Amino acid sequence: MTGSASPRTLFDKVWDAHVVVQREDGQCLLWIDRHFLHEGSFHAFDKLAARGAELARPDLTFGIEDHYVPTRERDLDRIDPAIRGMIVQLRGNAGRHRLRLFGLDDPGQGIVHVVGPEQGLTLPGLTMVCGDSHTATHGAFGALAFGIGASEVAHVLMTQTLWQKRPKRLRITVDGALAPGIAAKDIALSIIAAIGADGAAGHAIEYAGSTIRALSMEGRLTLCNLSIEAGGRCGMVAPDETTLAYLRGRPYAPRDAAFDRAAADWLALASDGDAIFDREIALDAGRIAPTVTWGTSPEDALPITMSVPDPERAGDEGRAAHIREALAYMGLRPGQRLEDVTIDRVFIGSCTNSRIEDLRAAAAILAGRKARVPGLVSPGSAQVKRQAEEEGLDRIFTEAGLDWVAAGCSMCVGMNGDLVPPGERCASTTNRNFRGRQGPGSRTHLMSPAMAAAAAVTGRLTDMRPLMQGRG
Amino acid sequence: MQAFTRLSGRACPLPLTGVDTDQLIPARFMKRSRAEGYGGYLLHDLRFDAAGEPLPGFALNQPERQGAEVLVSRRNFGSGSSREAAVYALVDYGFRCVVAPSFGDIFAANAVNNGLLPAQVSDEDGEALLAALAEGARDIVVDLAEQRIILGNLSCGFAIDPVWRTKLLHGWDDIDLTLSHVQAIADFVAADRERRSWAQPGRPEGA
């Protein structure tokens, strides 16, 4: 731990507290406080078995069934055996190594990046890893959370540590009031459009400013989730009273006097006033519009009021080539108004936008209205599902004609069989619009839950604000 | 892990920006065992049509590109997911190096952990290499010790993190290095328990 008196950022404070060994060449061996595993972890467990190695810290390791779980029905005997095999493999590995597994019938089950915060497993000041790039989500609590590959997963399983090179630090400050209906998803897509899908490469992002302070924890989770889509190593928000209020009483969080002691340490993690960042970017919240993607990268995002770009007007040949390829794949024409783009399906779910506030935002648009297209609403966890049903949100979705299903990664990545058919255009609250992401030949348009709901109502990409008139 | 020092082989161009991990290996193949080899899934939906027939226009399918060991592409190669399967697909296909102006951070780390060299070139040099390949250049040399690429009469340097360069040159795995620090880890854990007593997961009520 450094005894240096020089000012430090939130990222510096959390990083420094976890350095076990620092080598001359700058590589650091970091202690890992939380390790989450999903069904994709079989490669890592195979490496463990090949070495005859033991799991170092089962108490810090948590398994979740999310990527492959069926959402329309939960009986594993009735699903594709190859998909069932992925879940069975995780159960075998979890049982062998005696780690807590949130299986698909567990009342705490859901998408890993929804469950961690809900259960109080995610805390400020922790290092958290998982074999999933959207692990950055947990940074909303001021944790240092990032995705890792299978070899690194195996390394953490065996040693509870990870070698890392210290990234640079980027602060993105957003100030001002958001216009009505504008959500964290719109902030995130606007950032990615501004700096590019690799704009934050090699950097840990800290989100700061009055707009960020005003976001709920769920809004911060959405924002941090998309850090990876800007190329960021991770994304963090300094803990504050909003964070503490969320965490009090969560199952795995500290309690009573221990909570109060922790809270003091957590609040002290905020960046020092005179801390220096390697790079700074500022955005004006008032300029952020409802945003949708039109292309095959999250950076292909524009306000709903605009039109599909023209490759002839692109800045360079690489960008022009990308626009041409994207328009050909997405079946769009240069200059086509985004509000004229029809959609075939809607998906409300994923680790980006499947929490209770997301469902409320979508339900506020859909209440008393019908969807013109088929769609799926997958709450982020069993807990979110229960709460949504208590609030009657499920009935709003089903009366609109959408399917209300169980929790899982579902149509975001389609590993469980929830796919968008070839050629179909899907208005999706997810995080990636890569070619074929939601199924071969599928066309994804990313947007906020309210925007996805509006698209469902009109059957095309739509500005949700007029549909909010007269509604809470 | 196989060491990488100097490779003399065939190059294949992939003049696409942001070749993401969903292109490198579509998710539906990730249930398969690694034992089968993932090479057949590399860039599957760009390589094959819906019927599974090779698309003749795609670089990897061209006769002169068979046996390629070096892939040359554009910025933000390997953006997206942490799926190490994206690297397995490249390595099992036969690639030992990818040359591009930039890489997804997680992909690059995964590549190094599997002996695949992510060689970073400037935008200009990247475009020059692609232009030469489009004109028929084929045989390439990638020298990790010198950090140099030679293609026909083009010669350019490339960047690689020095720690990664050492790892690749020696074929080292992280785990053996870590096991030499077992005492430091134990010391850290003991001190940390005092410093951050709140960091342990609590016990849910009733558990």
mmCIF file of N, CA and C in Angstrom, chain A residues 1 17-21 23 25 27 31 33-34 42-43 47 51 57 59-60 68 82 86 123-126 131-133 147-152 155 159 161 163 165 197-198 202 231 233 251-252 255 262 265-266 299 318 325 413 415 432 434-435 437 440, chain B residues 16-17 20-23 27-28 30-34 38 45-46 74-76 79-85 88 102 105-106 109-110 113-114 161 163 173-179 181 184-185 188-189 192-193 195-205:
data_model
loop_
_atom_site.group_PDB
_atom_site.id
_atom_site.type_symbol
_atom_site.label_atom_id
_atom_site.label_comp_id
_atom_site.label_asym_id
_atom_site.label_seq_id
_atom_site.Cartn_x
_atom_site.Cartn_y
_atom_site.Cartn_z
ATOM 1 N N MET A 1 0.843 -1.179 0.000
ATOM 2 C CA MET A 1 0.000 0.000 0.000
ATOM 3 C C MET A 1 0.893 1.249 0.000
ATOM 4 N N ALA A 17 -4.750 -0.555 -3.081
ATOM 5 C CA ALA A 17 -5.091 -1.379 -1.913
ATOM 6 C C ALA A 17 -5.044 -2.872 -2.216
ATOM 7 N N HIS A 18 -4.912 -3.217 -3.496
ATOM 8 C CA HIS A 18 -4.960 -4.631 -3.876
ATOM 9 C C HIS A 18 -3.655 -5.170 -4.441
ATOM 10 N N VAL A 19 -2.607 -4.343 -4.452
ATOM 11 C CA VAL A 19 -1.340 -4.780 -5.042
ATOM 12 C C VAL A 19 -0.593 -5.694 -4.073
ATOM 13 N N VAL A 20 -0.402 -6.933 -4.464
ATOM 14 C CA VAL A 20 0.327 -7.913 -3.643
ATOM 15 C C VAL A 20 1.821 -7.806 -3.942
ATOM 16 N N VAL A 21 2.118 -7.724 -5.240
ATOM 17 C CA VAL A 21 3.506 -7.630 -5.700
ATOM 18 C C VAL A 21 3.532 -6.644 -6.859
ATOM 19 N N ARG A 23 6.145 -5.516 -9.895
ATOM 20 C CA ARG A 23 7.443 -5.810 -10.503
ATOM 21 C C ARG A 23 8.054 -4.548 -11.102
ATOM 22 N N ASP A 25 8.978 -4.061 -14.035
ATOM 23 C CA ASP A 25 8.443 -3.734 -15.353
ATOM 24 C C ASP A 25 7.030 -3.171 -15.260
ATOM 25 N N GLN A 27 4.256 -4.583 -14.007
ATOM 26 C CA GLN A 27 3.181 -5.554 -13.812
ATOM 27 C C GLN A 27 2.866 -5.667 -12.328
ATOM 28 N N TRP A 31 -4.832 -8.757 -5.744
ATOM 29 C CA TRP A 31 -5.728 -9.654 -5.018
ATOM 30 C C TRP A 31 -7.142 -9.465 -5.562
ATOM 31 N N ASP A 33 -11.139 -9.863 -4.850
ATOM 32 C CA ASP A 33 -12.107 -10.046 -3.758
ATOM 33 C C ASP A 33 -13.307 -10.905 -4.134
ATOM 34 N N ARG A 34 -13.750 -10.785 -5.384
ATOM 35 C CA ARG A 34 -14.929 -11.533 -5.817
ATOM 36 C C ARG A 34 -14.680 -12.098 -7.209
ATOM 37 N N PHE A 42 -16.244 -23.475 -18.369
ATOM 38 C CA PHE A 42 -15.752 -24.853 -18.467
ATOM 39 C C PHE A 42 -14.315 -24.932 -18.967
ATOM 40 N N HIS A 43 -13.932 -23.996 -19.884
ATOM 41 C CA HIS A 43 -12.538 -24.006 -20.361
ATOM 42 C C HIS A 43 -11.576 -23.849 -19.184
ATOM 43 N N LYS A 47 -8.758 -26.452 -17.449
ATOM 44 C CA LYS A 47 -7.340 -26.160 -17.198
ATOM 45 C C LYS A 47 -6.965 -26.528 -15.759
ATOM 46 N N ARG A 51 -4.243 -29.556 -14.499
ATOM 47 C CA ARG A 51 -3.115 -29.367 -13.579
ATOM 48 C C ARG A 51 -3.305 -30.099 -12.264
ATOM 49 N N ARG A 57 -9.949 -20.201 -3.257
ATOM 50 C CA ARG A 57 -10.845 -19.565 -2.291
ATOM 51 C C ARG A 57 -12.300 -19.761 -2.677
ATOM 52 N N ASP A 59 -14.770 -19.523 -0.919
ATOM 53 C CA ASP A 59 -15.631 -18.560 -0.233
ATOM 54 C C ASP A 59 -15.746 -17.234 -0.989
ATOM 55 N N LEU A 60 -14.844 -16.986 -1.921
ATOM 56 C CA LEU A 60 -14.886 -15.742 -2.691
ATOM 57 C C LEU A 60 -15.360 -15.976 -4.129
ATOM 58 N N TYR A 68 -26.919 -19.497 -20.569
ATOM 59 C CA TYR A 68 -27.578 -20.565 -21.323
ATOM 60 C C TYR A 68 -28.958 -20.919 -20.798
ATOM 61 N N ALA A 82 -27.522 -29.924 -25.903
ATOM 62 C CA ALA A 82 -26.227 -29.231 -25.894
ATOM 63 C C ALA A 82 -26.265 -28.040 -24.946
ATOM 64 N N MET A 86 -24.288 -27.445 -21.013
ATOM 65 C CA MET A 86 -23.503 -26.319 -20.502
ATOM 66 C C MET A 86 -23.852 -26.055 -19.031
ATOM 67 N N LEU A 123 -19.545 -4.607 -3.691
ATOM 68 C CA LEU A 123 -19.372 -3.550 -2.690
ATOM 69 C C LEU A 123 -18.342 -2.551 -3.195
ATOM 70 N N PRO A 124 -18.370 -1.338 -2.685
ATOM 71 C CA PRO A 124 -17.322 -0.382 -3.034
ATOM 72 C C PRO A 124 -15.946 -0.896 -2.625
ATOM 73 N N GLY A 125 -14.939 -0.505 -3.388
ATOM 74 C CA GLY A 125 -13.570 -0.815 -2.984
ATOM 75 C C GLY A 125 -13.124 -2.239 -3.208
ATOM 76 N N LEU A 126 -13.982 -3.078 -3.809
ATOM 77 C CA LEU A 126 -13.569 -4.459 -4.081
ATOM 78 C C LEU A 126 -12.960 -4.562 -5.472
ATOM 79 N N GLY A 131 -15.552 -14.015 -16.230
ATOM 80 C CA GLY A 131 -15.263 -14.248 -17.644
ATOM 81 C C GLY A 131 -16.339 -13.654 -18.525
ATOM 82 N N ASP A 132 -16.593 -12.376 -18.358
ATOM 83 C CA ASP A 132 -17.631 -11.691 -19.127
ATOM 84 C C ASP A 132 -17.262 -10.219 -19.180
ATOM 85 N N SER A 133 -17.220 -9.637 -20.380
ATOM 86 C CA SER A 133 -16.717 -8.267 -20.505
ATOM 87 C C SER A 133 -17.596 -7.246 -19.788
ATOM 88 N N GLY A 147 -13.734 -7.632 -17.028
ATOM 89 C CA GLY A 147 -13.868 -8.948 -17.640
ATOM 90 C C GLY A 147 -12.514 -9.562 -17.935
ATOM 91 N N ILE A 148 -12.453 -10.888 -17.896
ATOM 92 C CA ILE A 148 -11.216 -11.628 -18.143
ATOM 93 C C ILE A 148 -11.511 -12.852 -19.003
ATOM 94 N N GLY A 149 -10.472 -13.370 -19.664
ATOM 95 C CA GLY A 149 -10.628 -14.565 -20.494
ATOM 96 C C GLY A 149 -10.364 -15.825 -19.697
ATOM 97 N N ALA A 150 -10.572 -16.977 -20.356
ATOM 98 C CA ALA A 150 -10.533 -18.269 -19.674
ATOM 99 C C ALA A 150 -9.196 -18.565 -18.996
ATOM 100 N N SER A 151 -8.089 -18.174 -19.624
ATOM 101 C CA SER A 151 -6.787 -18.438 -18.996
ATOM 102 C C SER A 151 -6.658 -17.643 -17.709
ATOM 103 N N GLU A 152 -7.174 -16.419 -17.732
ATOM 104 C CA GLU A 152 -7.122 -15.587 -16.525
ATOM 105 C C GLU A 152 -8.099 -16.122 -15.468
ATOM 106 N N HIS A 155 -6.363 -18.797 -13.743
ATOM 107 C CA HIS A 155 -5.342 -18.241 -12.848
ATOM 108 C C HIS A 155 -5.982 -17.774 -11.535
ATOM 109 N N THR A 159 -5.240 -19.156 -7.762
ATOM 110 C CA THR A 159 -4.425 -18.306 -6.879
ATOM 111 C C THR A 159 -5.174 -17.144 -6.226
ATOM 112 N N THR A 161 -5.595 -14.405 -7.459
ATOM 113 C CA THR A 161 -4.865 -13.188 -7.856
ATOM 114 C C THR A 161 -4.825 -13.103 -9.376
ATOM 115 N N TRP A 163 -2.380 -11.021 -12.629
ATOM 116 C CA TRP A 163 -1.367 -10.066 -13.071
ATOM 117 C C TRP A 163 -2.033 -9.052 -13.990
ATOM 118 N N LYS A 165 -1.513 -4.961 -15.877
ATOM 119 C CA LYS A 165 -0.762 -3.736 -16.120
ATOM 120 C C LYS A 165 -1.676 -2.586 -15.741
ATOM 121 N N ALA A 197 -15.710 3.370 -30.376
ATOM 122 C CA ALA A 197 -15.755 2.073 -29.704
ATOM 123 C C ALA A 197 -14.402 1.688 -29.126
ATOM 124 N N ASP A 198 -13.365 2.405 -29.502
ATOM 125 C CA ASP A 198 -12.043 2.171 -28.906
ATOM 126 C C ASP A 198 -11.529 3.442 -28.240
ATOM 127 N N GLY A 202 -7.338 1.082 -23.134
ATOM 128 C CA GLY A 202 -6.195 1.252 -22.244
ATOM 129 C C GLY A 202 -6.473 2.120 -21.039
ATOM 130 N N GLY A 231 -14.424 0.703 -25.220
ATOM 131 C CA GLY A 231 -13.068 0.168 -25.131
ATOM 132 C C GLY A 231 -12.434 0.312 -23.765
ATOM 133 N N ARG A 233 -11.255 -0.259 -19.959
ATOM 134 C CA ARG A 233 -10.871 -1.426 -19.178
ATOM 135 C C ARG A 233 -11.928 -1.704 -18.112
ATOM 136 N N PRO A 251 -28.264 -9.057 1.425
ATOM 137 C CA PRO A 251 -27.918 -10.323 2.094
ATOM 138 C C PRO A 251 -26.430 -10.502 2.432
ATOM 139 N N TYR A 252 -25.522 -10.234 1.496
ATOM 140 C CA TYR A 252 -24.102 -10.514 1.743
ATOM 141 C C TYR A 252 -23.317 -9.268 2.161
ATOM 142 N N ARG A 255 -23.252 -5.666 8.076
ATOM 143 C CA ARG A 255 -24.460 -5.201 8.780
ATOM 144 C C ARG A 255 -24.104 -4.388 10.010
ATOM 145 N N ALA A 262 -17.567 0.224 7.470
ATOM 146 C CA ALA A 262 -17.277 0.083 6.042
ATOM 147 C C ALA A 262 -17.646 1.362 5.302
ATOM 148 N N ASP A 265 -15.019 3.974 5.289
ATOM 149 C CA ASP A 265 -13.926 3.640 4.350
ATOM 150 C C ASP A 265 -14.376 3.863 2.911
ATOM 151 N N TRP A 266 -15.626 3.467 2.613
ATOM 152 C CA TRP A 266 -16.100 3.566 1.228
ATOM 153 C C TRP A 266 -16.187 5.016 0.767
ATOM 154 N N GLU A 299 -20.696 2.359 -31.501
ATOM 155 C CA GLU A 299 -20.348 3.748 -31.810
ATOM 156 C C GLU A 299 -21.223 4.309 -32.946
ATOM 157 N N GLY A 318 -11.460 4.204 -44.091
ATOM 158 C CA GLY A 318 -11.811 3.135 -43.146
ATOM 159 C C GLY A 318 -13.230 3.323 -42.627
ATOM 160 N N GLU A 325 -20.466 -1.142 -45.345
ATOM 161 C CA GLU A 325 -20.714 -2.540 -44.928
ATOM 162 C C GLU A 325 -21.893 -2.608 -43.975
ATOM 163 N N VAL A 413 -27.524 -12.336 -26.453
ATOM 164 C CA VAL A 413 -26.453 -13.082 -27.117
ATOM 165 C C VAL A 413 -26.969 -14.398 -27.699
ATOM 166 N N MET A 415 -27.467 -17.355 -26.701
ATOM 167 C CA MET A 415 -26.874 -18.670 -26.411
ATOM 168 C C MET A 415 -27.910 -19.679 -25.911
ATOM 169 N N ARG A 432 -24.777 -4.726 -27.461
ATOM 170 C CA ARG A 432 -23.979 -4.942 -28.682
ATOM 171 C C ARG A 432 -24.862 -5.144 -29.902
ATOM 172 N N PHE A 434 -23.382 -5.951 -32.894
ATOM 173 C CA PHE A 434 -22.490 -6.586 -33.866
ATOM 174 C C PHE A 434 -23.293 -7.445 -34.825
ATOM 175 N N ARG A 435 -22.794 -7.619 -36.051
ATOM 176 C CA ARG A 435 -23.439 -8.487 -37.043
ATOM 177 C C ARG A 435 -23.724 -9.858 -36.430
ATOM 178 N N ARG A 437 -25.128 -10.864 -33.847
ATOM 179 C CA ARG A 437 -25.049 -11.026 -32.394
ATOM 180 C C ARG A 437 -26.272 -11.761 -31.824
ATOM 181 N N PRO A 440 -27.761 -15.416 -36.519
ATOM 182 C CA PRO A 440 -27.208 -15.140 -37.842
ATOM 183 C C PRO A 440 -28.172 -14.277 -38.655
ATOM 184 N N LEU B 16 -11.217 -4.995 -42.663
ATOM 185 C CA LEU B 16 -12.449 -4.599 -41.987
ATOM 186 C C LEU B 16 -12.094 -3.908 -40.691
ATOM 187 N N THR B 17 -12.862 -2.854 -40.353
ATOM 188 C CA THR B 17 -12.652 -2.158 -39.076
ATOM 189 C C THR B 17 -13.425 -2.873 -37.993
ATOM 190 N N ASP B 20 -15.077 -7.805 -34.536
ATOM 191 C CA ASP B 20 -15.404 -8.066 -33.130
ATOM 192 C C ASP B 20 -15.429 -9.560 -32.835
ATOM 193 N N THR B 21 -15.543 -9.867 -31.553
ATOM 194 C CA THR B 21 -15.455 -11.260 -31.112
ATOM 195 C C THR B 21 -16.657 -12.083 -31.560
ATOM 196 N N ASP B 22 -17.790 -11.442 -31.867
ATOM 197 C CA ASP B 22 -18.930 -12.213 -32.402
ATOM 198 C C ASP B 22 -18.639 -12.642 -33.840
ATOM 199 N N GLN B 23 -17.839 -11.825 -34.595
ATOM 200 C CA GLN B 23 -17.439 -12.259 -35.941
ATOM 201 C C GLN B 23 -16.393 -13.355 -35.821
ATOM 202 N N ALA B 27 -21.475 -17.047 -31.254
ATOM 203 C CA ALA B 27 -21.750 -17.635 -29.941
ATOM 204 C C ALA B 27 -22.230 -19.081 -30.002
ATOM 205 N N ARG B 28 -22.944 -19.437 -31.071
ATOM 206 C CA ARG B 28 -23.540 -20.782 -31.098
ATOM 207 C C ARG B 28 -22.497 -21.898 -31.157
ATOM 208 N N MET B 30 -19.808 -21.930 -29.228
ATOM 209 C CA MET B 30 -19.008 -21.914 -28.014
ATOM 210 C C MET B 30 -19.358 -23.025 -27.034
ATOM 211 N N LYS B 31 -20.374 -23.835 -27.374
ATOM 212 C CA LYS B 31 -20.682 -24.988 -26.528
ATOM 213 C C LYS B 31 -19.744 -26.146 -26.834
ATOM 214 N N ARG B 32 -19.090 -26.077 -27.994
ATOM 215 C CA ARG B 32 -18.298 -27.230 -28.425
ATOM 216 C C ARG B 32 -17.038 -27.382 -27.578
ATOM 217 N N SER B 33 -16.612 -28.618 -27.451
ATOM 218 C CA SER B 33 -15.387 -28.889 -26.721
ATOM 219 C C SER B 33 -14.190 -28.368 -27.510
ATOM 220 N N ARG B 34 -13.191 -27.846 -26.838
ATOM 221 C CA ARG B 34 -11.966 -27.369 -27.486
ATOM 222 C C ARG B 34 -11.235 -28.501 -28.178
ATOM 223 N N TYR B 38 -11.212 -25.283 -32.781
ATOM 224 C CA TYR B 38 -12.175 -24.230 -33.109
ATOM 225 C C TYR B 38 -11.878 -23.567 -34.460
ATOM 226 N N ASP B 45 -19.402 -16.772 -40.070
ATOM 227 C CA ASP B 45 -20.523 -16.200 -40.822
ATOM 228 C C ASP B 45 -20.082 -15.177 -41.855
ATOM 229 N N LEU B 46 -18.788 -14.835 -41.872
ATOM 230 C CA LEU B 46 -18.239 -14.027 -42.959
ATOM 231 C C LEU B 46 -17.607 -14.933 -44.020
ATOM 232 N N ARG B 74 -7.655 -4.062 -39.567
ATOM 233 C CA ARG B 74 -7.787 -2.632 -39.253
ATOM 234 C C ARG B 74 -8.017 -2.407 -37.780
ATOM 235 N N ARG B 75 -8.301 -1.159 -37.394
ATOM 236 C CA ARG B 75 -8.368 -0.779 -35.985
ATOM 237 C C ARG B 75 -9.436 -1.530 -35.201
ATOM 238 N N ASN B 76 -9.177 -1.630 -33.912
ATOM 239 C CA ASN B 76 -10.109 -2.211 -32.954
ATOM 240 C C ASN B 76 -10.408 -3.682 -33.255
ATOM 241 N N SER B 79 -12.500 -6.357 -30.738
ATOM 242 C CA SER B 79 -13.328 -5.584 -29.807
ATOM 243 C C SER B 79 -14.476 -6.465 -29.338
ATOM 244 N N GLY B 80 -15.040 -6.131 -28.189
ATOM 245 C CA GLY B 80 -16.215 -6.848 -27.718
ATOM 246 C C GLY B 80 -15.957 -7.694 -26.497
ATOM 247 N N SER B 81 -16.253 -8.952 -26.630
ATOM 248 C CA SER B 81 -16.368 -9.878 -25.503
ATOM 249 C C SER B 81 -15.006 -10.328 -24.968
ATOM 250 N N SER B 82 -15.052 -10.894 -23.757
ATOM 251 C CA SER B 82 -13.851 -11.483 -23.178
ATOM 252 C C SER B 82 -13.663 -12.929 -23.640
ATOM 253 N N ARG B 83 -14.536 -13.418 -24.524
ATOM 254 C CA ARG B 83 -14.481 -14.835 -24.900
ATOM 255 C C ARG B 83 -13.114 -15.214 -25.460
ATOM 256 N N GLU B 84 -12.395 -16.072 -24.723
ATOM 257 C CA GLU B 84 -11.080 -16.529 -25.167
ATOM 258 C C GLU B 84 -11.231 -17.435 -26.396
ATOM 259 N N ALA B 85 -12.465 -17.945 -26.606
ATOM 260 C CA ALA B 85 -12.729 -18.777 -27.782
ATOM 261 C C ALA B 85 -12.390 -18.041 -29.080
ATOM 262 N N TYR B 88 -8.921 -18.917 -29.539
ATOM 263 C CA TYR B 88 -8.804 -20.339 -29.883
ATOM 264 C C TYR B 88 -9.095 -20.547 -31.373
ATOM 265 N N SER B 102 -4.955 -1.304 -33.701
ATOM 266 C CA SER B 102 -5.365 -1.374 -32.298
ATOM 267 C C SER B 102 -6.182 -2.638 -32.066
ATOM 268 N N ASP B 105 -8.764 -4.595 -25.592
ATOM 269 C CA ASP B 105 -7.825 -4.872 -24.493
ATOM 270 C C ASP B 105 -7.890 -6.327 -24.019
ATOM 271 N N ILE B 106 -9.112 -6.814 -23.791
ATOM 272 C CA ILE B 106 -9.234 -8.168 -23.238
ATOM 273 C C ILE B 106 -8.767 -9.193 -24.280
ATOM 274 N N ALA B 109 -4.952 -9.442 -24.347
ATOM 275 C CA ALA B 109 -4.418 -10.205 -23.211
ATOM 276 C C ALA B 109 -4.657 -11.701 -23.409
ATOM 277 N N ASN B 110 -5.850 -12.055 -23.886
ATOM 278 C CA ASN B 110 -6.159 -13.467 -24.148
ATOM 279 C C ASN B 110 -5.224 -14.032 -25.217
ATOM 280 N N ASN B 113 -1.842 -14.846 -23.831
ATOM 281 C CA ASN B 113 -1.921 -16.043 -22.984
ATOM 282 C C ASN B 113 -1.991 -17.337 -23.790
ATOM 283 N N ASN B 114 -2.189 -17.215 -25.116
ATOM 284 C CA ASN B 114 -2.242 -18.398 -25.976
ATOM 285 C C ASN B 114 -1.152 -18.381 -27.047
ATOM 286 N N ASP B 161 3.398 -4.414 -25.746
ATOM 287 C CA ASP B 161 3.730 -4.181 -24.345
ATOM 288 C C ASP B 161 4.985 -5.002 -23.985
ATOM 289 N N VAL B 163 6.116 -6.331 -21.298
ATOM 290 C CA VAL B 163 5.886 -7.539 -20.489
ATOM 291 C C VAL B 163 5.361 -8.665 -21.374
ATOM 292 N N ASP B 173 3.995 -18.996 -18.966
ATOM 293 C CA ASP B 173 2.634 -18.941 -18.427
ATOM 294 C C ASP B 173 2.670 -18.122 -17.150
ATOM 295 N N ASP B 174 1.622 -17.354 -16.883
ATOM 296 C CA ASP B 174 1.578 -16.555 -15.650
ATOM 297 C C ASP B 174 1.618 -17.405 -14.396
ATOM 298 N N ILE B 175 0.983 -18.563 -14.431
ATOM 299 C CA ILE B 175 0.736 -19.303 -13.194
ATOM 300 C C ILE B 175 2.036 -19.714 -12.497
ATOM 301 N N ASP B 176 3.035 -20.114 -13.288
ATOM 302 C CA ASP B 176 4.290 -20.544 -12.657
ATOM 303 C C ASP B 176 4.970 -19.368 -11.966
ATOM 304 N N LEU B 177 4.861 -18.188 -12.588
ATOM 305 C CA LEU B 177 5.419 -16.979 -11.990
ATOM 306 C C LEU B 177 4.711 -16.675 -10.667
ATOM 307 N N THR B 178 3.407 -16.792 -10.659
ATOM 308 C CA THR B 178 2.625 -16.478 -9.458
ATOM 309 C C THR B 178 2.966 -17.412 -8.306
ATOM 310 N N LEU B 179 3.156 -18.686 -8.604
ATOM 311 C CA LEU B 179 3.413 -19.664 -7.542
ATOM 312 C C LEU B 179 4.712 -19.350 -6.797
ATOM 313 N N HIS B 181 5.326 -16.507 -5.678
ATOM 314 C CA HIS B 181 4.978 -15.413 -4.762
ATOM 315 C C HIS B 181 3.986 -15.838 -3.687
ATOM 316 N N ALA B 184 4.149 -13.924 -0.363
ATOM 317 C CA ALA B 184 3.684 -12.536 -0.462
ATOM 318 C C ALA B 184 2.163 -12.489 -0.467
ATOM 319 N N ILE B 185 1.539 -13.460 -1.136
ATOM 320 C CA ILE B 185 0.077 -13.507 -1.183
ATOM 321 C C ILE B 185 -0.479 -13.762 0.224
ATOM 322 N N PHE B 188 -0.178 -10.691 2.335
ATOM 323 C CA PHE B 188 -1.172 -9.683 1.941
ATOM 324 C C PHE B 188 -2.524 -10.013 2.562
ATOM 325 N N VAL B 189 -2.940 -11.263 2.432
ATOM 326 C CA VAL B 189 -4.255 -11.680 2.933
ATOM 327 C C VAL B 189 -4.376 -11.406 4.426
ATOM 328 N N ASP B 192 -4.574 -7.649 5.011
ATOM 329 C CA ASP B 192 -5.792 -7.100 4.422
ATOM 330 C C ASP B 192 -7.015 -7.371 5.276
ATOM 331 N N ARG B 193 -7.030 -8.503 5.934
ATOM 332 C CA ARG B 193 -8.158 -8.870 6.823
ATOM 333 C C ARG B 193 -8.357 -7.798 7.885
ATOM 334 N N ARG B 195 -7.083 -4.527 7.550
ATOM 335 C CA ARG B 195 -7.301 -3.240 6.876
ATOM 336 C C ARG B 195 -8.721 -3.099 6.362
ATOM 337 N N ARG B 196 -9.251 -4.163 5.752
ATOM 338 C CA ARG B 196 -10.570 -4.089 5.116
ATOM 339 C C ARG B 196 -11.413 -5.257 5.597
ATOM 340 N N SER B 197 -11.795 -5.199 6.860
ATOM 341 C CA SER B 197 -12.551 -6.314 7.448
ATOM 342 C C SER B 197 -13.897 -6.489 6.754
ATOM 343 N N TRP B 198 -14.381 -5.451 6.073
ATOM 344 C CA TRP B 198 -15.691 -5.513 5.416
ATOM 345 C C TRP B 198 -15.645 -6.218 4.066
ATOM 346 N N ALA B 199 -14.435 -6.573 3.586
ATOM 347 C CA ALA B 199 -14.321 -7.103 2.228
ATOM 348 C C ALA B 199 -14.767 -8.565 2.105
ATOM 349 N N GLN B 200 -14.844 -9.263 3.223
ATOM 350 C CA GLN B 200 -15.323 -10.656 3.149
ATOM 351 C C GLN B 200 -16.825 -10.659 2.880
ATOM 352 N N PRO B 201 -17.325 -11.590 2.047
ATOM 353 C CA PRO B 201 -18.779 -11.669 1.888
ATOM 354 C C PRO B 201 -19.411 -12.018 3.225
ATOM 355 N N GLY B 202 -20.527 -11.344 3.551
ATOM 356 C CA GLY B 202 -21.222 -11.645 4.803
ATOM 357 C C GLY B 202 -21.998 -12.938 4.682
ATOM 358 N N ARG B 203 -22.734 -13.245 5.740
ATOM 359 C CA ARG B 203 -23.565 -14.451 5.714
ATOM 360 C C ARG B 203 -25.013 -14.006 5.600
ATOM 361 N N PRO B 204 -25.714 -14.438 4.541
ATOM 362 C CA PRO B 204 -27.111 -14.000 4.426
ATOM 363 C C PRO B 204 -27.906 -14.443 5.649
ATOM 364 N N GLU B 205 -28.863 -13.646 6.091
ATOM 365 C CA GLU B 205 -29.711 -13.964 7.236
ATOM 366 C C GLU B 205 -30.389 -15.311 7.019
#
